[in-house]
Amino acid sequence: MTVKAIGRRSTVHHPQRLTAAAALAAVAATSLTACGTTAGANSGDAQGGGTVKVVATTTQVADFVRNIGGDRVTVTQLVKPNASPHEYEPTPAALQAIGEAALLVKNGVGLEDEWLPKTVQASGFDGESVDTSTGITLRQGEDHETGKTADDPHIWHNPLNAKIMSETIEKALIKADPSHKADYQDNFTAYAAKLDALDKDIAGQINSLPADDRKLVTNHDAFGYYIDRYHLTYVGSVIPDFSDQAELSGSQLDSLVDKIKKQKVMAVFGETSLPPKTAQAIARQSGVKVVAGDGSLYGDSLGPKGSAGDTYLKSMEFNTKTIVDALK
């Protein structure tokens, strides 16, 4: 029986989003001249008692900046909670924030390549760009559309990578605001200890599962670093690609159903930034439980304020408990 491919876009809608060109035109029309502010002026404000203006692309990167920067930074986060970082269209307010920023902090590994370069160009940004993937050992997989080897951009799903990302942010903030070097160092030390504790806790929870039951099927191929770090088995994903924007193939979904049955997978996990219907259909056809809706994993995005995944630490704790509970 063929499983029909159902929807692939994020369930979070932004009716006022514009293309980069349209947003830039709107900025010009409303005389948002602050986009021309230079990085030097912003970093100088920080040294004079103000805060460092930082634009962070993704929810995870923004959370790292807030933890390392503390009250020394003002953070504008581009991608909204429960939204896909693989696609983004800027608003006039976002372009203004980028143009005024001293630092632009991104995930890297191509995650934002579809939209970030044109957005930065449209904003007139003249600050320092920070790639938080610097120094991280990347895992590779096959690009679904091209068939070529590609780097996996979902680096934050290993807490030890999150520590490297946070250290890169620490160094960038010290460079932008050297008079508060000790603050950034102290914040990083405290947060790094929490990341180490998180890593140890996750390992303990996953190790409580029988080795044969540590099999993961998710909405898209976003958990490779988590799987590698904690020694799970990746069986497949509803969208067999690092990007959640890949086209779905009926034959691939049928093949996934067969794998789930043959390998006796216990559950299929949805993700908060993706519609649950296809994951639910896969689970029904496979005869296994589905974790979807409000209980979905935080894959590409953190959750909104007040949710179980509104910080990086909480999202990883939630994901691990959800996985362990479903695979017991």
mmCIF file of C-alpha atoms in Angstrom:
data_model
loop_
_atom_site.group_PDB
_atom_site.id
_atom_site.type_symbol
_atom_site.label_atom_id
_atom_site.label_comp_id
_atom_site.label_asym_id
_atom_site.label_seq_id
_atom_site.Cartn_x
_atom_site.Cartn_y
_atom_site.Cartn_z
ATOM 1 C CA MET A 1 0.000 0.000 0.000
ATOM 2 C CA THR A 2 1.346 3.400 -0.941
ATOM 3 C CA VAL A 3 1.537 6.009 1.787
ATOM 4 C CA LYS A 4 0.520 9.383 0.433
ATOM 5 C CA ALA A 5 2.940 12.242 1.016
ATOM 6 C CA ILE A 6 1.235 14.976 2.989
ATOM 7 C CA GLY A 7 2.449 18.557 3.398
ATOM 8 C CA ARG A 8 6.050 19.489 4.233
ATOM 9 C CA ARG A 9 6.040 23.120 5.245
ATOM 10 C CA SER A 10 6.200 24.558 8.731
ATOM 11 C CA THR A 11 2.890 24.985 10.495
ATOM 12 C CA VAL A 12 3.970 28.400 11.699
ATOM 13 C CA HIS A 13 2.722 31.086 9.369
ATOM 14 C CA HIS A 14 3.994 34.650 9.106
ATOM 15 C CA PRO A 15 1.461 36.527 6.971
ATOM 16 C CA GLN A 16 3.458 39.735 7.102
ATOM 17 C CA ARG A 17 6.744 38.237 5.872
ATOM 18 C CA LEU A 18 8.255 39.825 2.773
ATOM 19 C CA THR A 19 10.946 38.923 0.316
ATOM 20 C CA ALA A 20 14.318 40.505 0.974
ATOM 21 C CA ALA A 21 13.866 42.938 -1.905
ATOM 22 C CA ALA A 22 10.366 43.935 -0.805
ATOM 23 C CA ALA A 23 11.481 44.335 2.789
ATOM 24 C CA LEU A 24 14.378 46.542 1.734
ATOM 25 C CA ALA A 25 11.989 48.699 -0.244
ATOM 26 C CA ALA A 26 9.770 48.979 2.795
ATOM 27 C CA VAL A 27 12.743 50.005 4.904
ATOM 28 C CA ALA A 28 13.655 52.727 2.423
ATOM 29 C CA ALA A 29 10.057 53.893 2.193
ATOM 30 C CA THR A 30 9.801 54.322 5.940
ATOM 31 C CA SER A 31 13.242 56.018 6.184
ATOM 32 C CA LEU A 32 14.824 53.442 8.465
ATOM 33 C CA THR A 33 18.213 55.072 8.137
ATOM 34 C CA ALA A 34 19.699 53.294 11.143
ATOM 35 C CA CYS A 35 20.745 50.425 8.868
ATOM 36 C CA GLY A 36 23.903 52.328 8.095
ATOM 37 C CA THR A 37 25.211 52.168 11.678
ATOM 38 C CA THR A 38 28.669 50.609 11.775
ATOM 39 C CA ALA A 39 29.994 47.793 13.934
ATOM 40 C CA GLY A 40 32.544 50.140 15.464
ATOM 41 C CA ALA A 41 29.855 52.439 16.758
ATOM 42 C CA ASN A 42 27.902 49.579 18.285
ATOM 43 C CA SER A 43 30.913 47.978 19.954
ATOM 44 C CA GLY A 44 31.934 51.403 21.220
ATOM 45 C CA ASP A 45 28.496 51.806 22.803
ATOM 46 C CA ALA A 46 29.078 48.543 24.658
ATOM 47 C CA GLN A 47 32.389 49.777 26.039
ATOM 48 C CA GLY A 48 30.748 53.015 27.046
ATOM 49 C CA GLY A 49 28.068 51.312 29.151
ATOM 50 C CA GLY A 50 25.523 50.271 26.552
ATOM 51 C CA THR A 51 24.964 46.775 25.200
ATOM 52 C CA VAL A 52 26.347 44.927 22.194
ATOM 53 C CA LYS A 53 23.692 44.676 19.502
ATOM 54 C CA VAL A 54 23.612 41.088 18.217
ATOM 55 C CA VAL A 55 21.453 39.506 15.537
ATOM 56 C CA ALA A 56 21.241 35.718 15.795
ATOM 57 C CA THR A 57 19.789 33.680 12.968
ATOM 58 C CA THR A 58 18.329 30.597 14.679
ATOM 59 C CA THR A 59 16.561 29.931 17.952
ATOM 60 C CA GLN A 60 19.442 27.829 19.281
ATOM 61 C CA VAL A 61 22.150 30.333 18.383
ATOM 62 C CA ALA A 62 20.110 33.151 19.929
ATOM 63 C CA ASP A 63 19.796 31.157 23.156
ATOM 64 C CA PHE A 64 23.566 30.600 23.264
ATOM 65 C CA VAL A 65 24.167 34.330 22.767
ATOM 66 C CA ARG A 66 21.790 35.200 25.606
ATOM 67 C CA ASN A 67 23.514 32.772 27.951
ATOM 68 C CA ILE A 68 27.025 33.984 27.133
ATOM 69 C CA GLY A 69 26.187 37.661 26.733
ATOM 70 C CA GLY A 70 23.816 38.024 29.662
ATOM 71 C CA ASP A 71 22.787 41.620 30.275
ATOM 72 C CA ARG A 72 25.702 42.872 28.189
ATOM 73 C CA VAL A 73 23.897 42.086 24.913
ATOM 74 C CA THR A 74 20.722 43.012 23.109
ATOM 75 C CA VAL A 75 19.692 40.062 20.938
ATOM 76 C CA THR A 76 17.442 40.081 17.891
ATOM 77 C CA GLN A 77 16.450 36.547 16.851
ATOM 78 C CA LEU A 78 15.451 36.107 13.211
ATOM 79 C CA VAL A 79 13.875 32.637 13.010
ATOM 80 C CA LYS A 80 10.836 32.372 15.241
ATOM 81 C CA PRO A 81 10.083 29.500 17.651
ATOM 82 C CA ASN A 82 8.676 26.345 16.026
ATOM 83 C CA ALA A 83 9.622 27.673 12.573
ATOM 84 C CA SER A 84 12.006 26.209 10.013
ATOM 85 C CA PRO A 85 15.503 27.737 9.820
ATOM 86 C CA HIS A 86 15.886 26.311 6.315
ATOM 87 C CA GLU A 87 13.653 29.071 4.990
ATOM 88 C CA TYR A 88 13.159 32.632 6.158
ATOM 89 C CA GLU A 89 11.980 35.890 4.636
ATOM 90 C CA PRO A 90 12.955 39.146 6.345
ATOM 91 C CA THR A 91 10.676 41.828 7.686
ATOM 92 C CA PRO A 92 11.619 45.508 7.614
ATOM 93 C CA ALA A 93 12.265 45.322 11.366
ATOM 94 C CA ALA A 94 14.661 42.411 10.860
ATOM 95 C CA LEU A 95 16.589 44.287 8.183
ATOM 96 C CA GLN A 96 16.862 47.319 10.427
ATOM 97 C CA ALA A 97 18.165 45.167 13.302
ATOM 98 C CA ILE A 98 20.778 43.535 11.062
ATOM 99 C CA GLY A 99 21.890 46.895 9.724
ATOM 100 C CA GLU A 100 22.382 48.218 13.270
ATOM 101 C CA ALA A 101 24.081 45.106 14.682
ATOM 102 C CA ALA A 102 27.689 44.860 15.802
ATOM 103 C CA LEU A 103 27.591 41.064 15.439
ATOM 104 C CA LEU A 104 25.637 38.742 13.170
ATOM 105 C CA VAL A 105 25.789 35.220 14.595
ATOM 106 C CA LYS A 106 24.779 32.241 12.472
ATOM 107 C CA ASN A 107 24.667 28.467 12.755
ATOM 108 C CA GLY A 108 26.618 27.882 9.538
ATOM 109 C CA VAL A 109 27.125 24.629 7.574
ATOM 110 C CA GLY A 110 24.783 25.991 4.928
ATOM 111 C CA LEU A 111 21.705 26.002 7.168
ATOM 112 C CA GLU A 112 20.901 29.639 6.354
ATOM 113 C CA ASP A 113 22.379 29.798 2.853
ATOM 114 C CA GLU A 114 19.012 29.953 1.093
ATOM 115 C CA TRP A 115 18.142 33.290 2.659
ATOM 116 C CA LEU A 116 20.915 34.864 4.747
ATOM 117 C CA PRO A 117 23.293 36.268 2.085
ATOM 118 C CA LYS A 118 20.575 38.235 0.295
ATOM 119 C CA THR A 119 19.123 39.395 3.612
ATOM 120 C CA VAL A 120 22.488 40.697 4.810
ATOM 121 C CA GLN A 121 23.085 42.435 1.505
ATOM 122 C CA ALA A 122 19.681 44.093 1.650
ATOM 123 C CA SER A 123 20.260 45.311 5.218
ATOM 124 C CA GLY A 124 23.503 47.202 4.631
ATOM 125 C CA PHE A 125 25.145 45.252 7.463
ATOM 126 C CA ASP A 126 28.695 46.422 8.209
ATOM 127 C CA GLY A 127 29.499 44.497 11.394
ATOM 128 C CA GLU A 128 31.277 41.237 12.177
ATOM 129 C CA SER A 129 29.836 37.888 11.080
ATOM 130 C CA VAL A 130 30.259 34.929 13.436
ATOM 131 C CA ASP A 131 29.979 31.338 12.186
ATOM 132 C CA THR A 132 29.350 29.140 15.225
ATOM 133 C CA SER A 133 30.181 25.946 13.321
ATOM 134 C CA THR A 134 33.872 26.897 13.318
ATOM 135 C CA GLY A 135 35.943 24.120 14.899
ATOM 136 C CA ILE A 136 33.193 21.497 14.873
ATOM 137 C CA THR A 137 33.788 18.106 13.267
ATOM 138 C CA LEU A 138 30.972 17.760 10.746
ATOM 139 C CA ARG A 139 29.154 14.564 9.943
ATOM 140 C CA GLN A 140 28.166 13.880 6.360
ATOM 141 C CA GLY A 141 25.279 12.339 4.524
ATOM 142 C CA GLU A 142 23.737 12.198 1.097
ATOM 143 C CA ASP A 143 21.932 15.207 -0.299
ATOM 144 C CA HIS A 144 18.551 13.862 -1.331
ATOM 145 C CA GLU A 145 18.122 16.164 -4.330
ATOM 146 C CA THR A 146 21.638 16.023 -5.795
ATOM 147 C CA GLY A 147 22.723 12.572 -4.633
ATOM 148 C CA LYS A 148 26.052 14.088 -3.553
ATOM 149 C CA THR A 149 27.684 14.049 -0.135
ATOM 150 C CA ALA A 150 26.668 16.976 2.055
ATOM 151 C CA ASP A 151 27.535 18.252 5.523
ATOM 152 C CA ASP A 152 24.847 17.932 8.187
ATOM 153 C CA PRO A 153 24.009 21.419 9.541
ATOM 154 C CA HIS A 154 22.165 20.237 12.691
ATOM 155 C CA ILE A 155 25.295 20.541 14.809
ATOM 156 C CA TRP A 156 23.593 21.669 18.047
ATOM 157 C CA HIS A 157 22.050 18.228 18.712
ATOM 158 C CA ASN A 158 25.322 17.226 20.368
ATOM 159 C CA PRO A 159 25.805 19.276 23.578
ATOM 160 C CA LEU A 160 29.582 19.148 23.136
ATOM 161 C CA ASN A 161 29.105 20.937 19.805
ATOM 162 C CA ALA A 162 26.860 23.437 21.565
ATOM 163 C CA LYS A 163 29.772 24.126 23.905
ATOM 164 C CA ILE A 164 32.072 24.849 20.953
ATOM 165 C CA MET A 165 29.427 27.123 19.442
ATOM 166 C CA SER A 166 29.096 28.970 22.742
ATOM 167 C CA GLU A 167 32.856 29.390 23.038
ATOM 168 C CA THR A 168 32.961 30.903 19.553
ATOM 169 C CA ILE A 169 30.289 33.361 20.660
ATOM 170 C CA GLU A 170 32.264 34.144 23.817
ATOM 171 C CA LYS A 171 35.346 35.035 21.763
ATOM 172 C CA ALA A 172 33.324 37.225 19.390
ATOM 173 C CA LEU A 173 31.725 39.124 22.269
ATOM 174 C CA ILE A 174 35.100 39.683 23.940
ATOM 175 C CA LYS A 175 36.457 41.072 20.669
ATOM 176 C CA ALA A 176 33.452 43.383 20.261
ATOM 177 C CA ASP A 177 33.380 44.424 23.913
ATOM 178 C CA PRO A 178 36.801 43.782 25.538
ATOM 179 C CA SER A 179 36.086 45.850 28.628
ATOM 180 C CA HIS A 180 33.621 43.167 29.780
ATOM 181 C CA LYS A 181 35.830 40.186 28.984
ATOM 182 C CA ALA A 182 35.531 38.750 32.496
ATOM 183 C CA ASP A 183 31.726 38.774 32.312
ATOM 184 C CA TYR A 184 31.690 36.779 29.098
ATOM 185 C CA GLN A 185 34.286 34.347 30.396
ATOM 186 C CA ASP A 186 32.346 33.742 33.608
ATOM 187 C CA ASN A 187 29.089 33.256 31.702
ATOM 188 C CA PHE A 188 30.713 30.789 29.339
ATOM 189 C CA THR A 189 32.270 28.799 32.169
ATOM 190 C CA ALA A 190 28.906 28.493 33.913
ATOM 191 C CA TYR A 191 27.042 27.546 30.751
ATOM 192 C CA ALA A 192 29.713 25.065 29.644
ATOM 193 C CA ALA A 193 29.288 23.251 32.978
ATOM 194 C CA LYS A 194 25.549 22.973 32.313
ATOM 195 C CA LEU A 195 26.212 21.580 28.841
ATOM 196 C CA ASP A 196 28.593 18.976 30.260
ATOM 197 C CA ALA A 197 25.986 17.967 32.826
ATOM 198 C CA LEU A 198 23.353 17.754 30.093
ATOM 199 C CA ASP A 199 25.581 15.495 28.004
ATOM 200 C CA LYS A 200 26.141 13.159 30.942
ATOM 201 C CA ASP A 201 22.432 13.055 31.782
ATOM 202 C CA ILE A 202 21.375 12.275 28.204
ATOM 203 C CA ALA A 203 23.924 9.469 27.954
ATOM 204 C CA GLY A 204 22.616 7.947 31.174
ATOM 205 C CA GLN A 205 19.010 8.036 29.994
ATOM 206 C CA ILE A 206 19.737 6.571 26.563
ATOM 207 C CA ASN A 207 21.939 3.871 28.086
ATOM 208 C CA SER A 208 18.968 2.780 30.196
ATOM 209 C CA LEU A 209 17.343 1.474 27.004
ATOM 210 C CA PRO A 210 18.157 -1.993 25.629
ATOM 211 C CA ALA A 211 20.576 -1.575 22.711
ATOM 212 C CA ASP A 212 18.135 -3.239 20.285
ATOM 213 C CA ASP A 213 15.441 -0.679 21.105
ATOM 214 C CA ARG A 214 17.520 2.435 20.416
ATOM 215 C CA LYS A 215 16.106 2.979 16.928
ATOM 216 C CA LEU A 216 14.995 6.384 15.707
ATOM 217 C CA VAL A 217 12.583 7.428 12.954
ATOM 218 C CA THR A 218 11.928 11.170 12.724
ATOM 219 C CA ASN A 219 10.181 13.680 10.483
ATOM 220 C CA HIS A 220 13.393 14.667 8.716
ATOM 221 C CA ASP A 221 17.074 13.821 8.996
ATOM 222 C CA ALA A 222 17.928 16.298 11.758
ATOM 223 C CA PHE A 223 19.182 14.165 14.647
ATOM 224 C CA GLY A 224 22.378 12.661 13.249
ATOM 225 C CA TYR A 225 24.704 14.308 15.776
ATOM 226 C CA TYR A 226 22.459 13.173 18.624
ATOM 227 C CA ILE A 227 22.338 9.648 17.206
ATOM 228 C CA ASP A 228 26.111 9.495 16.803
ATOM 229 C CA ARG A 229 26.835 10.919 20.241
ATOM 230 C CA TYR A 230 24.487 8.601 22.145
ATOM 231 C CA HIS A 231 24.808 5.489 19.981
ATOM 232 C CA LEU A 232 21.298 5.153 18.619
ATOM 233 C CA THR A 233 20.425 3.546 15.289
ATOM 234 C CA TYR A 234 19.046 5.778 12.543
ATOM 235 C CA VAL A 235 16.410 3.815 10.638
ATOM 236 C CA GLY A 236 15.098 6.639 8.472
ATOM 237 C CA SER A 237 13.020 9.796 8.295
ATOM 238 C CA VAL A 238 9.764 10.844 6.685
ATOM 239 C CA ILE A 239 11.701 13.476 4.725
ATOM 240 C CA PRO A 240 14.990 11.721 3.861
ATOM 241 C CA ASP A 241 17.077 14.874 3.757
ATOM 242 C CA PHE A 242 18.913 17.355 5.976
ATOM 243 C CA SER A 243 16.526 20.036 4.704
ATOM 244 C CA ASP A 244 12.900 19.921 5.767
ATOM 245 C CA GLN A 245 12.016 21.450 2.396
ATOM 246 C CA ALA A 246 12.849 18.342 0.329
ATOM 247 C CA GLU A 247 10.147 16.785 -1.806
ATOM 248 C CA LEU A 248 8.532 13.612 -0.502
ATOM 249 C CA SER A 249 8.572 10.415 -2.551
ATOM 250 C CA GLY A 250 5.817 7.835 -2.169
ATOM 251 C CA SER A 251 8.189 4.984 -2.919
ATOM 252 C CA GLN A 252 10.637 6.229 -0.285
ATOM 253 C CA LEU A 253 7.866 6.396 2.281
ATOM 254 C CA ASP A 254 6.796 2.852 1.418
ATOM 255 C CA SER A 255 10.408 1.765 1.850
ATOM 256 C CA LEU A 256 10.507 3.446 5.260
ATOM 257 C CA VAL A 257 7.379 1.550 6.326
ATOM 258 C CA ASP A 258 9.094 -1.702 5.361
ATOM 259 C CA LYS A 259 12.208 -0.769 7.369
ATOM 260 C CA ILE A 260 10.136 0.089 10.428
ATOM 261 C CA LYS A 261 8.387 -3.274 10.315
ATOM 262 C CA LYS A 262 11.502 -5.343 9.612
ATOM 263 C CA GLN A 263 13.634 -3.621 12.245
ATOM 264 C CA LYS A 264 10.795 -3.632 14.791
ATOM 265 C CA VAL A 265 10.989 0.087 15.443
ATOM 266 C CA MET A 266 8.772 1.097 18.343
ATOM 267 C CA ALA A 267 7.811 4.672 17.448
ATOM 268 C CA VAL A 268 7.841 7.439 14.844
ATOM 269 C CA PHE A 269 8.674 10.934 16.111
ATOM 270 C CA GLY A 270 7.217 14.140 14.718
ATOM 271 C CA GLU A 271 8.904 17.542 15.008
ATOM 272 C CA THR A 272 7.447 20.788 16.253
ATOM 273 C CA SER A 273 8.434 22.774 13.148
ATOM 274 C CA LEU A 274 6.813 20.310 10.714
ATOM 275 C CA PRO A 275 3.211 19.179 10.123
ATOM 276 C CA PRO A 276 2.476 15.843 11.855
ATOM 277 C CA LYS A 277 0.185 14.241 9.267
ATOM 278 C CA THR A 278 2.746 12.289 7.262
ATOM 279 C CA ALA A 279 4.484 10.990 10.377
ATOM 280 C CA GLN A 280 1.100 9.901 11.682
ATOM 281 C CA ALA A 281 0.314 8.134 8.399
ATOM 282 C CA ILE A 282 3.671 6.352 8.432
ATOM 283 C CA ALA A 283 3.108 5.181 11.994
ATOM 284 C CA ARG A 284 -0.390 3.905 11.229
ATOM 285 C CA GLN A 285 0.793 1.960 8.203
ATOM 286 C CA SER A 286 3.707 0.549 10.187
ATOM 287 C CA GLY A 287 1.567 -0.378 13.158
ATOM 288 C CA VAL A 288 3.649 1.571 15.689
ATOM 289 C CA LYS A 289 3.027 4.488 18.025
ATOM 290 C CA VAL A 290 3.538 8.042 16.829
ATOM 291 C CA VAL A 291 4.820 10.920 18.942
ATOM 292 C CA ALA A 292 3.357 13.993 17.274
ATOM 293 C CA GLY A 293 1.453 17.171 17.983
ATOM 294 C CA ASP A 294 2.260 18.798 21.328
ATOM 295 C CA GLY A 295 4.618 15.961 22.244
ATOM 296 C CA SER A 296 6.797 16.298 19.130
ATOM 297 C CA LEU A 297 10.559 16.605 19.287
ATOM 298 C CA TYR A 298 12.293 19.958 19.052
ATOM 299 C CA GLY A 299 14.276 19.330 15.882
ATOM 300 C CA ASP A 300 15.107 22.464 13.895
ATOM 301 C CA SER A 301 13.754 25.008 16.347
ATOM 302 C CA LEU A 302 13.230 25.734 20.004
ATOM 303 C CA GLY A 303 9.716 26.336 21.277
ATOM 304 C CA PRO A 304 7.960 29.555 22.279
ATOM 305 C CA LYS A 305 8.418 31.088 25.706
ATOM 306 C CA GLY A 306 6.739 28.984 28.370
ATOM 307 C CA SER A 307 6.936 25.752 26.377
ATOM 308 C CA ALA A 308 8.868 22.614 27.338
ATOM 309 C CA GLY A 309 11.562 23.558 24.819
ATOM 310 C CA ASP A 310 11.967 27.316 25.111
ATOM 311 C CA THR A 311 15.696 26.996 25.838
ATOM 312 C CA TYR A 312 18.350 24.740 24.390
ATOM 313 C CA LEU A 313 18.869 22.889 27.661
ATOM 314 C CA LYS A 314 15.153 22.307 28.162
ATOM 315 C CA SER A 315 14.628 21.204 24.556
ATOM 316 C CA MET A 316 17.358 18.567 24.792
ATOM 317 C CA GLU A 317 16.035 17.323 28.114
ATOM 318 C CA PHE A 318 12.510 17.138 26.694
ATOM 319 C CA ASN A 319 13.636 15.332 23.544
ATOM 320 C CA THR A 320 15.562 12.752 25.522
ATOM 321 C CA LYS A 321 12.733 12.026 27.943
ATOM 322 C CA THR A 322 10.288 11.784 25.031
ATOM 323 C CA ILE A 323 12.528 9.361 23.134
ATOM 324 C CA VAL A 324 13.251 7.189 26.163
ATOM 325 C CA ASP A 325 9.605 7.042 27.245
ATOM 326 C CA ALA A 326 8.473 6.065 23.747
ATOM 327 C CA LEU A 327 11.144 3.409 23.224
ATOM 328 C CA LYS A 328 10.793 1.658 26.575
#
